[in-house]
Structures are given as structure tokens and as C-alpha cells.
Amino acid sequence: MARAVSTKSKMFNTATAGTLGFLMFFPILWILILSFKTEEDAIRAPLEVLFSSDWTTESYGAVQARSDYFKHFMNSVTISVGSTLLGLLIAIPAAWAMAFVPAKRTKDVLMWMLSTKMLPPVGVLIPIYLIFRDFGL
């Protein structure tokens, strides 16, 4: 049975979590606010930035004009959606086969897959580096 927690304790924990969440999110919020200001406004004192000038989208126009940002964005979306669909196309039939038509080595394969999840990612850096080096990548 769970121990009883007082309302005062719940309020304190909620306020603490909210404050910490805001402090972690504040840099992202500040960057978002500055993205709608001019370059001259961005170097002013923080309170001047918030209350002085009008909001503008000229920075977004400059980025689009300089590097065709939308094309790069769509490339990223295409690659991420494509890789997700390819992964699902392979994973769904494999999972179905392992679940409903188990073979002699299915438990071994599942244990191997589970063990790879326990391996820290840094543990595979050297083998991947060696493979890339050997293939000239």
C-alpha cells in the first residue's frame, strides 16, 4: 500500500517540478523569442528585447533566401518517413513470424535482440569505426 502524501507536500513537489521545468525550457523559449526580433534587438538588454520593438519575421525570410531551408527540411522529412516505413515493412512481418510461427532458434534470436539493447552505445563505436575505415567510408 502506498504511503499517504500530504497536500502541502504535493503542492511543494508540483511547484518545484514546474519551476525546474520552466528553467530547463527557458533557453528554448528565449531563442524562439529572439528569432522574431531583428539582429540589432537581439543584442540589447533582455528586458529591452521583450518590451521595446515590434515582432518581425524577416530573419526567417533571410534564412529561406540564403539557403532554401524548405528543401533541406523536406529532405529530412522524406528520409525519416522513408526509413520508418522501411523499418516497419521489415519489422512487422518478422515480429509476426516470431510470435505466431516460432522456429527452433526464435528464443535465441529474441535473447540476442534483448542483449543488444543492454549494450551501451559507446561499446559499438570502435567496431563501427573499423568497418567504416575498411570500406573507405
PDB file of C-alpha atoms in Angstrom:
ATOM      1  CA  MET A   1       0.000   0.000   0.000  1.00  0.00           C
ATOM      2  CA  ALA A   2       1.298   3.436  -0.896  1.00  0.00           C
ATOM      3  CA  ARG A   3       2.061   5.889   1.842  1.00  0.00           C
ATOM      4  CA  ALA A   4      -0.154   8.912   2.246  1.00  0.00           C
ATOM      5  CA  VAL A   5       1.270  12.182   0.930  1.00  0.00           C
ATOM      6  CA  SER A   6       0.033  15.443   2.361  1.00  0.00           C
ATOM      7  CA  THR A   7      -1.490  18.137   0.189  1.00  0.00           C
ATOM      8  CA  LYS A   8       1.251  20.542   1.256  1.00  0.00           C
ATOM      9  CA  SER A   9       3.907  18.103   0.056  1.00  0.00           C
ATOM     10  CA  LYS A  10       2.107  17.590  -3.260  1.00  0.00           C
ATOM     11  CA  MET A  11       1.885  21.358  -3.803  1.00  0.00           C
ATOM     12  CA  PHE A  12       5.578  21.811  -2.986  1.00  0.00           C
ATOM     13  CA  ASN A  13       6.598  18.983  -5.333  1.00  0.00           C
ATOM     14  CA  THR A  14       4.400  20.359  -8.119  1.00  0.00           C
ATOM     15  CA  ALA A  15       5.777  23.883  -7.701  1.00  0.00           C
ATOM     16  CA  THR A  16       9.357  22.560  -7.645  1.00  0.00           C
ATOM     17  CA  ALA A  17       8.798  20.443 -10.761  1.00  0.00           C
ATOM     18  CA  GLY A  18       7.133  23.356 -12.552  1.00  0.00           C
ATOM     19  CA  THR A  19       9.988  25.701 -11.674  1.00  0.00           C
ATOM     20  CA  LEU A  20      12.621  23.202 -12.802  1.00  0.00           C
ATOM     21  CA  GLY A  21      10.680  22.521 -16.000  1.00  0.00           C
ATOM     22  CA  PHE A  22      10.471  26.245 -16.762  1.00  0.00           C
ATOM     23  CA  LEU A  23      14.194  26.704 -16.078  1.00  0.00           C
ATOM     24  CA  MET A  24      15.013  23.863 -18.468  1.00  0.00           C
ATOM     25  CA  PHE A  25      12.646  25.184 -21.145  1.00  0.00           C
ATOM     26  CA  PHE A  26      13.637  28.863 -20.765  1.00  0.00           C
ATOM     27  CA  PRO A  27      16.639  28.798 -23.169  1.00  0.00           C
ATOM     28  CA  ILE A  28      14.417  27.325 -25.906  1.00  0.00           C
ATOM     29  CA  LEU A  29      11.755  29.957 -25.203  1.00  0.00           C
ATOM     30  CA  TRP A  30      14.379  32.726 -25.296  1.00  0.00           C
ATOM     31  CA  ILE A  31      15.720  31.539 -28.664  1.00  0.00           C
ATOM     32  CA  LEU A  32      12.173  31.408 -30.032  1.00  0.00           C
ATOM     33  CA  ILE A  33      11.506  34.965 -28.841  1.00  0.00           C
ATOM     34  CA  LEU A  34      14.791  36.229 -30.325  1.00  0.00           C
ATOM     35  CA  SER A  35      14.006  34.602 -33.661  1.00  0.00           C
ATOM     36  CA  PHE A  36      11.150  37.083 -34.051  1.00  0.00           C
ATOM     37  CA  LYS A  37      13.353  40.113 -33.312  1.00  0.00           C
ATOM     38  CA  THR A  38      15.798  41.990 -35.533  1.00  0.00           C
ATOM     39  CA  GLU A  39      19.524  41.395 -35.224  1.00  0.00           C
ATOM     40  CA  GLU A  40      20.021  44.772 -33.524  1.00  0.00           C
ATOM     41  CA  ASP A  41      17.334  43.981 -30.963  1.00  0.00           C
ATOM     42  CA  ALA A  42      18.867  40.604 -30.148  1.00  0.00           C
ATOM     43  CA  ILE A  43      21.999  42.188 -28.643  1.00  0.00           C
ATOM     44  CA  ARG A  44      20.119  44.580 -26.370  1.00  0.00           C
ATOM     45  CA  ALA A  45      19.467  44.043 -22.683  1.00  0.00           C
ATOM     46  CA  PRO A  46      16.961  41.237 -22.030  1.00  0.00           C
ATOM     47  CA  LEU A  47      14.125  43.466 -20.818  1.00  0.00           C
ATOM     48  CA  GLU A  48      14.621  45.843 -23.750  1.00  0.00           C
ATOM     49  CA  VAL A  49      14.311  42.901 -26.123  1.00  0.00           C
ATOM     50  CA  LEU A  50      10.996  41.835 -24.644  1.00  0.00           C
ATOM     51  CA  PHE A  51       9.331  45.217 -24.417  1.00  0.00           C
ATOM     52  CA  SER A  52      10.966  47.518 -26.968  1.00  0.00           C
ATOM     53  CA  SER A  53      10.448  46.705 -30.606  1.00  0.00           C
ATOM     54  CA  ASP A  54       7.912  45.070 -32.840  1.00  0.00           C
ATOM     55  CA  TRP A  55       7.979  41.396 -33.688  1.00  0.00           C
ATOM     56  CA  THR A  56       9.126  40.524 -37.202  1.00  0.00           C
ATOM     57  CA  THR A  57       9.655  37.500 -39.409  1.00  0.00           C
ATOM     58  CA  GLU A  58      12.460  38.996 -41.508  1.00  0.00           C
ATOM     59  CA  SER A  59      15.007  36.559 -40.014  1.00  0.00           C
ATOM     60  CA  TYR A  60      13.001  33.615 -41.330  1.00  0.00           C
ATOM     61  CA  GLY A  61      12.861  35.227 -44.770  1.00  0.00           C
ATOM     62  CA  ALA A  62      16.637  35.788 -44.720  1.00  0.00           C
ATOM     63  CA  VAL A  63      17.303  32.146 -43.843  1.00  0.00           C
ATOM     64  CA  GLN A  64      14.974  30.941 -46.606  1.00  0.00           C
ATOM     65  CA  ALA A  65      16.529  33.269 -49.176  1.00  0.00           C
ATOM     66  CA  ARG A  66      20.077  32.320 -48.199  1.00  0.00           C
ATOM     67  CA  SER A  67      19.884  28.530 -48.229  1.00  0.00           C
ATOM     68  CA  ASP A  68      16.497  27.246 -49.434  1.00  0.00           C
ATOM     69  CA  TYR A  69      15.738  25.911 -45.971  1.00  0.00           C
ATOM     70  CA  PHE A  70      12.437  24.326 -47.016  1.00  0.00           C
ATOM     71  CA  LYS A  71      14.212  21.978 -49.456  1.00  0.00           C
ATOM     72  CA  HIS A  72      16.535  20.756 -46.689  1.00  0.00           C
ATOM     73  CA  PHE A  73      13.598  20.363 -44.331  1.00  0.00           C
ATOM     74  CA  MET A  74      11.695  18.272 -46.869  1.00  0.00           C
ATOM     75  CA  ASN A  75      14.788  16.111 -47.446  1.00  0.00           C
ATOM     76  CA  SER A  76      14.905  15.366 -43.719  1.00  0.00           C
ATOM     77  CA  VAL A  77      11.184  14.591 -43.602  1.00  0.00           C
ATOM     78  CA  THR A  78      11.467  12.293 -46.634  1.00  0.00           C
ATOM     79  CA  ILE A  79      14.401  10.379 -45.163  1.00  0.00           C
ATOM     80  CA  SER A  80      12.793   9.996 -41.738  1.00  0.00           C
ATOM     81  CA  VAL A  81       9.418   8.873 -43.115  1.00  0.00           C
ATOM     82  CA  GLY A  82      11.092   6.540 -45.606  1.00  0.00           C
ATOM     83  CA  SER A  83      13.332   4.914 -43.012  1.00  0.00           C
ATOM     84  CA  THR A  84      10.391   4.490 -40.648  1.00  0.00           C
ATOM     85  CA  LEU A  85       8.284   2.827 -43.345  1.00  0.00           C
ATOM     86  CA  LEU A  86      11.176   0.574 -44.383  1.00  0.00           C
ATOM     87  CA  GLY A  87      11.763  -0.425 -40.759  1.00  0.00           C
ATOM     88  CA  LEU A  88       8.071  -1.215 -40.280  1.00  0.00           C
ATOM     89  CA  LEU A  89       7.974  -3.129 -43.554  1.00  0.00           C
ATOM     90  CA  ILE A  90      10.722  -5.416 -42.251  1.00  0.00           C
ATOM     91  CA  ALA A  91       9.851  -5.469 -38.539  1.00  0.00           C
ATOM     92  CA  ILE A  92       6.119  -6.237 -38.667  1.00  0.00           C
ATOM     93  CA  PRO A  93       6.383  -9.494 -40.630  1.00  0.00           C
ATOM     94  CA  ALA A  94       9.424 -10.545 -38.585  1.00  0.00           C
ATOM     95  CA  ALA A  95       7.619  -9.906 -35.304  1.00  0.00           C
ATOM     96  CA  TRP A  96       4.506 -11.703 -36.541  1.00  0.00           C
ATOM     97  CA  ALA A  97       6.578 -14.716 -37.596  1.00  0.00           C
ATOM     98  CA  MET A  98       8.405 -14.879 -34.258  1.00  0.00           C
ATOM     99  CA  ALA A  99       5.183 -14.536 -32.298  1.00  0.00           C
ATOM    100  CA  PHE A 100       2.884 -16.906 -34.173  1.00  0.00           C
ATOM    101  CA  VAL A 101       5.190 -19.282 -36.064  1.00  0.00           C
ATOM    102  CA  PRO A 102       8.178 -19.727 -33.764  1.00  0.00           C
ATOM    103  CA  ALA A 103      11.128 -21.614 -35.201  1.00  0.00           C
ATOM    104  CA  LYS A 104      13.752 -23.664 -33.418  1.00  0.00           C
ATOM    105  CA  ARG A 105      16.042 -20.650 -32.843  1.00  0.00           C
ATOM    106  CA  THR A 106      13.393 -17.973 -32.140  1.00  0.00           C
ATOM    107  CA  LYS A 107      14.208 -17.780 -28.416  1.00  0.00           C
ATOM    108  CA  ASP A 108      17.900 -17.378 -29.221  1.00  0.00           C
ATOM    109  CA  VAL A 109      17.183 -14.552 -31.668  1.00  0.00           C
ATOM    110  CA  LEU A 110      14.930 -12.792 -29.153  1.00  0.00           C
ATOM    111  CA  MET A 111      17.576 -13.138 -26.429  1.00  0.00           C
ATOM    112  CA  TRP A 112      20.209 -11.745 -28.788  1.00  0.00           C
ATOM    113  CA  MET A 113      17.955  -8.762 -29.609  1.00  0.00           C
ATOM    114  CA  LEU A 114      17.354  -8.147 -25.904  1.00  0.00           C
ATOM    115  CA  SER A 115      21.073  -8.348 -25.112  1.00  0.00           C
ATOM    116  CA  THR A 116      21.895  -5.742 -27.768  1.00  0.00           C
ATOM    117  CA  LYS A 117      19.534  -3.333 -26.023  1.00  0.00           C
ATOM    118  CA  MET A 118      21.587  -3.731 -22.845  1.00  0.00           C
ATOM    119  CA  LEU A 119      24.854  -2.864 -24.619  1.00  0.00           C
ATOM    120  CA  PRO A 120      25.912   0.754 -24.159  1.00  0.00           C
ATOM    121  CA  PRO A 121      26.072   2.578 -27.496  1.00  0.00           C
ATOM    122  CA  VAL A 122      29.690   3.570 -26.931  1.00  0.00           C
ATOM    123  CA  GLY A 123      30.545  -0.143 -26.922  1.00  0.00           C
ATOM    124  CA  VAL A 124      29.958  -0.401 -30.662  1.00  0.00           C
ATOM    125  CA  LEU A 125      31.848   2.730 -31.715  1.00  0.00           C
ATOM    126  CA  ILE A 126      35.188   1.009 -32.331  1.00  0.00           C
ATOM    127  CA  PRO A 127      33.768  -1.876 -34.421  1.00  0.00           C
ATOM    128  CA  ILE A 128      31.684   0.553 -36.482  1.00  0.00           C
ATOM    129  CA  TYR A 129      34.728   2.794 -36.953  1.00  0.00           C
ATOM    130  CA  LEU A 130      36.802  -0.195 -38.108  1.00  0.00           C
ATOM    131  CA  ILE A 131      34.107  -1.270 -40.585  1.00  0.00           C
ATOM    132  CA  PHE A 132      33.830   2.265 -41.977  1.00  0.00           C
ATOM    133  CA  ARG A 133      37.625   2.542 -42.241  1.00  0.00           C
ATOM    134  CA  ASP A 134      37.950  -0.813 -44.023  1.00  0.00           C
ATOM    135  CA  PHE A 135      35.244   0.084 -46.563  1.00  0.00           C
ATOM    136  CA  GLY A 136      36.615   3.580 -47.108  1.00  0.00           C
ATOM    137  CA  LEU A 137      33.560   5.317 -45.702  1.00  0.00           C
TER     138      LEU A 137
END
